[in-house]
JSON list of C-alpha atoms in Angstrom, two decimals:
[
{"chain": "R", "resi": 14, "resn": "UNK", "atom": "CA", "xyz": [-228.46, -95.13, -8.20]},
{"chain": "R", "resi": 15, "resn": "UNK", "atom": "CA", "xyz": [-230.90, -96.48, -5.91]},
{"chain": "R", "resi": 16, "resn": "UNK", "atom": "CA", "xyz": [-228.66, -99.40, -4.76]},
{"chain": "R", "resi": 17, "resn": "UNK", "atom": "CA", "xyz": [-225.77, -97.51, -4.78]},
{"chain": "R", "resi": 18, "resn": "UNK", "atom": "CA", "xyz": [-227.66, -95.17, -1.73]},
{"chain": "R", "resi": 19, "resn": "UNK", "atom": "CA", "xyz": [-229.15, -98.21, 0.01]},
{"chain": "R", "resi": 20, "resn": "UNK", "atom": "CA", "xyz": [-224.95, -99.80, 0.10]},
{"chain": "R", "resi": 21, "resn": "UNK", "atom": "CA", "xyz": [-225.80, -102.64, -2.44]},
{"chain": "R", "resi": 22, "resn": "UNK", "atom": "CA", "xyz": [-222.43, -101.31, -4.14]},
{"chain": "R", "resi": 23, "resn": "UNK", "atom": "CA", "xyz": [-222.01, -104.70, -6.28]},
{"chain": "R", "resi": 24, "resn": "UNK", "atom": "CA", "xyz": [-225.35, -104.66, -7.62]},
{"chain": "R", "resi": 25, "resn": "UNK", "atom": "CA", "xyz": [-224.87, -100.97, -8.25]},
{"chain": "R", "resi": 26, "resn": "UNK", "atom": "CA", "xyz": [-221.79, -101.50, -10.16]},
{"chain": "R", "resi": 27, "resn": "UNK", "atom": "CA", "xyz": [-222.50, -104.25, -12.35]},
{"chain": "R", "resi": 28, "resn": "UNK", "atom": "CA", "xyz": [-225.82, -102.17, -13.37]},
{"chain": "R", "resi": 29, "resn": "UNK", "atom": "CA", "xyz": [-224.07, -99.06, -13.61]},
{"chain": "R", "resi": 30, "resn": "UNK", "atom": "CA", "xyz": [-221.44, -101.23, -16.03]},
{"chain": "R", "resi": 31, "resn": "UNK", "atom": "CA", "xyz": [-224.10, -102.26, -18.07]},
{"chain": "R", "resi": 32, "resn": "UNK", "atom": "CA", "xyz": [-225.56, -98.73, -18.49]},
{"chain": "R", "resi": 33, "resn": "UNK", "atom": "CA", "xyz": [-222.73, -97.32, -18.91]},
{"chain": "R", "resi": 34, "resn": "UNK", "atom": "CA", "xyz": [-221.45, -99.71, -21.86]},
{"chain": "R", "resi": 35, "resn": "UNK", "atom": "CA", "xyz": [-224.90, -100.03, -23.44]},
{"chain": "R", "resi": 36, "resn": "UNK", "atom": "CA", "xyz": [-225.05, -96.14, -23.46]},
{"chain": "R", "resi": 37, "resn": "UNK", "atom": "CA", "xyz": [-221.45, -95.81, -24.66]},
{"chain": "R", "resi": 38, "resn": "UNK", "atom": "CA", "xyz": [-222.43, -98.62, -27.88]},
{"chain": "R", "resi": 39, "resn": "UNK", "atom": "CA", "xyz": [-225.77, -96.70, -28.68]},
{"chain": "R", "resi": 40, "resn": "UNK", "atom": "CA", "xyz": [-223.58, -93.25, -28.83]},
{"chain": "R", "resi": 41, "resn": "UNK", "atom": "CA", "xyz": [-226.18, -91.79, -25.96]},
{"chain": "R", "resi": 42, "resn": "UNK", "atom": "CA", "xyz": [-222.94, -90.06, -24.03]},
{"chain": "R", "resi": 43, "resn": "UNK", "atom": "CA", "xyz": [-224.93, -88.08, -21.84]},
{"chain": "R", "resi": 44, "resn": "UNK", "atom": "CA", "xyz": [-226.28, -91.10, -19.95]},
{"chain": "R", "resi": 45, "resn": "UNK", "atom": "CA", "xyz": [-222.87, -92.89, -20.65]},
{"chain": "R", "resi": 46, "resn": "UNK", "atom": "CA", "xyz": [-221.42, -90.12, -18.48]},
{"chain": "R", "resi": 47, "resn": "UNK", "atom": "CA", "xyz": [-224.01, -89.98, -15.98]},
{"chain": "R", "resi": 48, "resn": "UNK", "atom": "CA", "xyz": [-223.53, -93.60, -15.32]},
{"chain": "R", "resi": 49, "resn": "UNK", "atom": "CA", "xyz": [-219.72, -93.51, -15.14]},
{"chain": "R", "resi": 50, "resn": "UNK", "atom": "CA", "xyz": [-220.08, -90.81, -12.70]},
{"chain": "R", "resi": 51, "resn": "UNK", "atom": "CA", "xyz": [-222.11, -92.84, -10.07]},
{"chain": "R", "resi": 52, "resn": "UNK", "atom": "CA", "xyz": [-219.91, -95.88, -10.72]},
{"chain": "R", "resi": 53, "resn": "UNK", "atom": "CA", "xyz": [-216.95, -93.91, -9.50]},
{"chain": "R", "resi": 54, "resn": "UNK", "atom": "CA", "xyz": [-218.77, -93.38, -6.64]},
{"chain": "R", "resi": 55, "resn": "UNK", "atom": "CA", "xyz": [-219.41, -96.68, -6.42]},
{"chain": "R", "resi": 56, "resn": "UNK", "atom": "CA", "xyz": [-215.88, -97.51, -6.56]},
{"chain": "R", "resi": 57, "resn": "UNK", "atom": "CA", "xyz": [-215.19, -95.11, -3.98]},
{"chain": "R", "resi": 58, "resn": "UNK", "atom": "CA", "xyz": [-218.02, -96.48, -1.77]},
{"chain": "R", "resi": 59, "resn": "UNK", "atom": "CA", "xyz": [-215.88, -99.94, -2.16]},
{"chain": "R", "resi": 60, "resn": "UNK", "atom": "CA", "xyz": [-213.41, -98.07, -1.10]},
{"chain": "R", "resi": 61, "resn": "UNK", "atom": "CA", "xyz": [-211.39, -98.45, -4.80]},
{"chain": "R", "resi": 62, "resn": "UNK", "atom": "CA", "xyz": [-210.44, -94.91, -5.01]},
{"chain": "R", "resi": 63, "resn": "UNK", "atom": "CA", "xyz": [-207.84, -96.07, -7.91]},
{"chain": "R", "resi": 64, "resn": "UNK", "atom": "CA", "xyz": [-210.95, -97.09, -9.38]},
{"chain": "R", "resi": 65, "resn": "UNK", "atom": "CA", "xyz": [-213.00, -94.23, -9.17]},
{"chain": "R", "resi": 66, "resn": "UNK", "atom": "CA", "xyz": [-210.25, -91.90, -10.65]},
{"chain": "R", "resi": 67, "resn": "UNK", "atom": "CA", "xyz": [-209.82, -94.06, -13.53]},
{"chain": "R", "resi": 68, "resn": "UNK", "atom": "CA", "xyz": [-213.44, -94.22, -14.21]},
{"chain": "R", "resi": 69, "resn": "UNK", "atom": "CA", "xyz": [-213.36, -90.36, -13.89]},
{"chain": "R", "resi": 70, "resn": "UNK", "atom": "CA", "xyz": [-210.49, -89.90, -16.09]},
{"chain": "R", "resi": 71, "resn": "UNK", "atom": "CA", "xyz": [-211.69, -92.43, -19.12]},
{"chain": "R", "resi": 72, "resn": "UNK", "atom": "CA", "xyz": [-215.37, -91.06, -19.33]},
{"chain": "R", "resi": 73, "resn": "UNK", "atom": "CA", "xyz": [-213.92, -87.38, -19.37]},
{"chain": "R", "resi": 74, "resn": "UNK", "atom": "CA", "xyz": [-211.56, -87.81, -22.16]},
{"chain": "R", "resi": 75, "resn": "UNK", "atom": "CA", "xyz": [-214.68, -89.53, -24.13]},
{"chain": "R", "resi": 76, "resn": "UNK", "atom": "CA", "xyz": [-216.89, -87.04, -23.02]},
{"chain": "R", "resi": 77, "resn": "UNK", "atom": "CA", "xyz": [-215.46, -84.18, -25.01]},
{"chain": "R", "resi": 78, "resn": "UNK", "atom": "CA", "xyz": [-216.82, -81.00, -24.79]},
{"chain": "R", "resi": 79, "resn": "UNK", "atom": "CA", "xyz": [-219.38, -82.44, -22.55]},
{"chain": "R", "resi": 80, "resn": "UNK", "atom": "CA", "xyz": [-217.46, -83.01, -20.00]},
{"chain": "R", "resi": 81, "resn": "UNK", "atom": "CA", "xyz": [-217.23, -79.20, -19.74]},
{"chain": "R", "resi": 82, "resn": "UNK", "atom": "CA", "xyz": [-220.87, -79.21, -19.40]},
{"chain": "R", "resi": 83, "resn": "UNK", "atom": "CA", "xyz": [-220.43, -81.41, -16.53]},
{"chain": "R", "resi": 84, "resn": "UNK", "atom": "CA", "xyz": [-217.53, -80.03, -14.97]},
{"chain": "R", "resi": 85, "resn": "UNK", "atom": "CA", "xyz": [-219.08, -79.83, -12.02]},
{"chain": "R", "resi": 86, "resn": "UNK", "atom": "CA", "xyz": [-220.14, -83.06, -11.41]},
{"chain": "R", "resi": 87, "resn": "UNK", "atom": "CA", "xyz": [-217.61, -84.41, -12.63]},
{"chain": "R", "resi": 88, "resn": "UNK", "atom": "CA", "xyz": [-215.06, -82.77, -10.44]},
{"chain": "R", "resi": 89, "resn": "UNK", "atom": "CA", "xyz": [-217.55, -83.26, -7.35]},
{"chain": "R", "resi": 90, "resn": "UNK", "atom": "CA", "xyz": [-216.94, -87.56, -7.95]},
{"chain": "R", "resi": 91, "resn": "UNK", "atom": "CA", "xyz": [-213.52, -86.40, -8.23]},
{"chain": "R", "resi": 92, "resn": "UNK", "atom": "CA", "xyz": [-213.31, -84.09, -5.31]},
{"chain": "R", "resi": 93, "resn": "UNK", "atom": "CA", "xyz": [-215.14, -87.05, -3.17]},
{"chain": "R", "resi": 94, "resn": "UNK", "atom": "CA", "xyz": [-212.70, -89.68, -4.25]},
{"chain": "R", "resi": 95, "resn": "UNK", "atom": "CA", "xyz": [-209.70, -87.55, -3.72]},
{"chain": "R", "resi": 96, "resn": "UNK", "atom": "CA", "xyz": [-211.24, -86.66, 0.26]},
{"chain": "R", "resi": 97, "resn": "UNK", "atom": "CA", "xyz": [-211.21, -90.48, 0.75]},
{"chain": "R", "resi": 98, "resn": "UNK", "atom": "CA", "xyz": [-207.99, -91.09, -0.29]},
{"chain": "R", "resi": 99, "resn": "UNK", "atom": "CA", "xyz": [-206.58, -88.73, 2.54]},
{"chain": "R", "resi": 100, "resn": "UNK", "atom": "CA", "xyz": [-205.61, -86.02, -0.71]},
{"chain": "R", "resi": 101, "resn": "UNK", "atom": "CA", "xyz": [-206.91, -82.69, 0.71]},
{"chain": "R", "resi": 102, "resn": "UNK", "atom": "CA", "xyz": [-205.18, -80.41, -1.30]},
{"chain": "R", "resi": 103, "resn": "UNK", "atom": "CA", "xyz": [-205.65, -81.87, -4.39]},
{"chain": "R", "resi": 104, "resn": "UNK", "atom": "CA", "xyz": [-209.50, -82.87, -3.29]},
{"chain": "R", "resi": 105, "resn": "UNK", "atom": "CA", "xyz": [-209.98, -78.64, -2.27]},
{"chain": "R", "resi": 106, "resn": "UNK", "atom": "CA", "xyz": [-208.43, -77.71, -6.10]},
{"chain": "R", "resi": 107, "resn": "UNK", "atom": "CA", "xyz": [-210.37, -79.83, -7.73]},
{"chain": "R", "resi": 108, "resn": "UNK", "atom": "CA", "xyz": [-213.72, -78.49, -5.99]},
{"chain": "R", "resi": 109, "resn": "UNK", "atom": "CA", "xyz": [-212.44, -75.36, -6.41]},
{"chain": "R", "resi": 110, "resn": "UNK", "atom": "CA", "xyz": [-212.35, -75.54, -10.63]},
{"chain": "R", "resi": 111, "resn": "UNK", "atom": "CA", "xyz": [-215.90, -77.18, -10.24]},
{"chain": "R", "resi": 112, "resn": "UNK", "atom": "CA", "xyz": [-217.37, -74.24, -8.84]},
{"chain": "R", "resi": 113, "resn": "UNK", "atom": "CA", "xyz": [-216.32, -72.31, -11.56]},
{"chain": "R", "resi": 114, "resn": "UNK", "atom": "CA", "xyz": [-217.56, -74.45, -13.80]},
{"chain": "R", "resi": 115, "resn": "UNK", "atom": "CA", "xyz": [-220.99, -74.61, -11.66]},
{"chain": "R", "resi": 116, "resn": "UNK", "atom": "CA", "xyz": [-221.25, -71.16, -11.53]},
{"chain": "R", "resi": 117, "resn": "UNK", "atom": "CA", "xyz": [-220.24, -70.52, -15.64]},
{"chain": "R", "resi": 118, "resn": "UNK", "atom": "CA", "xyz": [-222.99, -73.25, -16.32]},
{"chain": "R", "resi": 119, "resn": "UNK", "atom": "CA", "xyz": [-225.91, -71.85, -13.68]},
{"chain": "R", "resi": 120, "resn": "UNK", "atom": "CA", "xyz": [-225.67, -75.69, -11.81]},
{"chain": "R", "resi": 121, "resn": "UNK", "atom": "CA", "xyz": [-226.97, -74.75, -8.89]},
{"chain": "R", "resi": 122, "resn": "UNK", "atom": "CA", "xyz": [-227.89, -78.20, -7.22]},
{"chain": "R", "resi": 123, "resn": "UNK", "atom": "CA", "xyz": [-224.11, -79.31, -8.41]},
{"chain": "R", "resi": 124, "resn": "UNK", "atom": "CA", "xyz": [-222.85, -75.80, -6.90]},
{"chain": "R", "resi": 125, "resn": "UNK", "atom": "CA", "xyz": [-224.49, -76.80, -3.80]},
{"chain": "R", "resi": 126, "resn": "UNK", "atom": "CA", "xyz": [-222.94, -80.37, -3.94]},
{"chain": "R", "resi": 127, "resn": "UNK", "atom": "CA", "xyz": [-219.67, -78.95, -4.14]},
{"chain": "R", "resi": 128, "resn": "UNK", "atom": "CA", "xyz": [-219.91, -76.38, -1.13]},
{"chain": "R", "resi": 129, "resn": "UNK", "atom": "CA", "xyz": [-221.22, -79.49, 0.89]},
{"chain": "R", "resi": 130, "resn": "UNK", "atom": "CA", "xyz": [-217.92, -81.04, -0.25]},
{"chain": "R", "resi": 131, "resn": "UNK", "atom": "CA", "xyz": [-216.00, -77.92, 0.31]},
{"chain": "R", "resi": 132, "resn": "UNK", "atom": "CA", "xyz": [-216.92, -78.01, 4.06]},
{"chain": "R", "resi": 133, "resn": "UNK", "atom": "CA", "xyz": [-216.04, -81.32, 4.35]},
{"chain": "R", "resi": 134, "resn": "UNK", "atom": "CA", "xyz": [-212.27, -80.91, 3.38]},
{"chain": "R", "resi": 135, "resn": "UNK", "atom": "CA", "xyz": [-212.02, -77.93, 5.02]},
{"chain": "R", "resi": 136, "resn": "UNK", "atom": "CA", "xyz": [-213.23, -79.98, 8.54]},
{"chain": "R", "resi": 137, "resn": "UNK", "atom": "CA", "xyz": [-210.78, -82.87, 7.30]},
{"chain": "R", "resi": 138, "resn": "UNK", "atom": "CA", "xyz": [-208.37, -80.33, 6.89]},
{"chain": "R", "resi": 139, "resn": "UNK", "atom": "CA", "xyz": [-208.87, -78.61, 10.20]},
{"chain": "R", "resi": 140, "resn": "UNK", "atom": "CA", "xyz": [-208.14, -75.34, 8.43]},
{"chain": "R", "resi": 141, "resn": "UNK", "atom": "CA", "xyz": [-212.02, -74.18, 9.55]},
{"chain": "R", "resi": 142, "resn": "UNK", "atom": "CA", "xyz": [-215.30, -75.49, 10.22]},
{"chain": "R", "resi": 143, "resn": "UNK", "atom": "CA", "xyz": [-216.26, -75.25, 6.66]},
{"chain": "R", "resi": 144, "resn": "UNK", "atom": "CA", "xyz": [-219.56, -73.31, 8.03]},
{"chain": "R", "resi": 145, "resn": "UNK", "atom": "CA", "xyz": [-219.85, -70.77, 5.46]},
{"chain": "R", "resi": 146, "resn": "UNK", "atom": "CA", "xyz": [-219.57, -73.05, 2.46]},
{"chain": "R", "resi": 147, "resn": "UNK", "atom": "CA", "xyz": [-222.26, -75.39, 4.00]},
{"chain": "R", "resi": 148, "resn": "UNK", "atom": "CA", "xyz": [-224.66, -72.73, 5.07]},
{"chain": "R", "resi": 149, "resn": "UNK", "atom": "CA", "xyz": [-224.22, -71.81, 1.42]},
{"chain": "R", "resi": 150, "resn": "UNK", "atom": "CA", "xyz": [-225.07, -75.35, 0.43]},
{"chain": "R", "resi": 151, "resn": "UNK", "atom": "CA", "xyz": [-228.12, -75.52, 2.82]},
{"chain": "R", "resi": 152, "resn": "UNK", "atom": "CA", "xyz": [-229.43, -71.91, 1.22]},
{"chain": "R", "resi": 153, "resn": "UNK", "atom": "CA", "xyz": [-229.32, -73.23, -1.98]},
{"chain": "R", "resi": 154, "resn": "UNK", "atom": "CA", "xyz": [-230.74, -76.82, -1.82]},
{"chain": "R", "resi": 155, "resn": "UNK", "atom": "CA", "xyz": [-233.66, -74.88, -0.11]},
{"chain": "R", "resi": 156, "resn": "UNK", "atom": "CA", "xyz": [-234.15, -72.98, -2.62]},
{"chain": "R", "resi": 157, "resn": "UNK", "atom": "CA", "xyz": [-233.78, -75.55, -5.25]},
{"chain": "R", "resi": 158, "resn": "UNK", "atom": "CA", "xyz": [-236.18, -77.42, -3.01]},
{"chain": "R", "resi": 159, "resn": "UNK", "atom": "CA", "xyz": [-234.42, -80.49, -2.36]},
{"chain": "R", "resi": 160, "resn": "UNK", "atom": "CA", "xyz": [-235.59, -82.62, 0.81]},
{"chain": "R", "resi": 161, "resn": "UNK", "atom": "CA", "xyz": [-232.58, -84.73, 1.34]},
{"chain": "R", "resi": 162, "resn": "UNK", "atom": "CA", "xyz": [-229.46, -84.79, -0.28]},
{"chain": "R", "resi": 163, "resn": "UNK", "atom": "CA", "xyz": [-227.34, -88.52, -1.51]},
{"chain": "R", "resi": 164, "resn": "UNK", "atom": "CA", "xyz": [-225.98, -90.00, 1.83]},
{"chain": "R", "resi": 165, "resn": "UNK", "atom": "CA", "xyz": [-223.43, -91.94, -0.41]}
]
C-alpha cells in the first residue's frame, strides 16, 4: 500500500500479486481480498481500468459472503475505476449501493470514502458541487480521527 501512495505502481502490483496469491493458497480470504482491492487500484493508477474491474469482479465472486462484508470497499475501488473511465452513471450507482452497504455494516471510514467519491462524480458530472456529500466526508473522518486520507 505504501508504494502504491508514493506512485511506485509496478512495485505495488507485483507485491500486491504476491499477497494476494499467497493469501488466496493459504485460504486467508480476508487479506486475499484486501490485497485485490488495492491492486485494482493499482491498475487504475496505471491507468488499466479493464484491469481493475476484472480484479474487482474475480475477488468478489471468491469472496462469497464476504464480499458483502466489504461491500463498501469494494464498490468504492469500483466506483473509482468506473470515474476514470469517463462512466459517471454507472460510477454514481455503484457508490450509491456501497453506502448502503456502509451504512448496514456501521463502516464509517468506508462511508466516508464513498461520500468523498460521491462529490467527485457529482463535480465530474457537473450536476452540483458535490459539497454536501464531502462536508459529510470531512465530519466523519474527523470524527473517526483520520489526519489524511489515500491521495491515490
Amino acid at each position: 500500500r505504501v508504494r502504491f501512495a508514493v506512485g511506485d505502481f509496478a512495485a505495488a502490483a507485483d507485491g500486491l500479486e504476491a499477497t494476494r496469491d499467497e493469501a488466496i493458497g493459504l485460504g486467508i480470504r480476508v487479506l486475499s481480498l484486501e490485497a485485490a482491492i488495492t491492486l485494482a487500484d493499482v491498475a487504475r493508477g496505471l491507468g488499466d481500468t479493464d484491469r481493475s474491474l476484472e480484479i474487482l469482479d474475480a475477488e468478489e465472486a471468491r469472496a462469497g459472503e464476504l464480499a458483502a462484508v466489504f461491500g463498501a470497499a469494494l464498490a468504492r475501488a469500483r466506483g473509482e475505476t468506473l470515474l476514470a473511465a469517463g462512466r459517471l452513471d454507472e460510477a454514481a450507482s455503484v457508490v450509491s449501493a456501497g453506502l448502503v452497504s456502509a451504512n448496514e455494516h456501521n463502516r464509517l471510514y468506508d462511508r466516508a470514502r464513498l461520500l468523498a467519491l460521491e462529490a467527485r462524480i457529482a463535480r465530474a458530472g457537473r450536476a452540483d458541487s458535490g459539497a454536501e456529500a464531502l462536508q459529510e466526508s470531512v465530519r466523519l473522518l474527523q470524527r473517526l480521527g483520520v489526519i489524511a486520507m489515500p491521495c491515490r
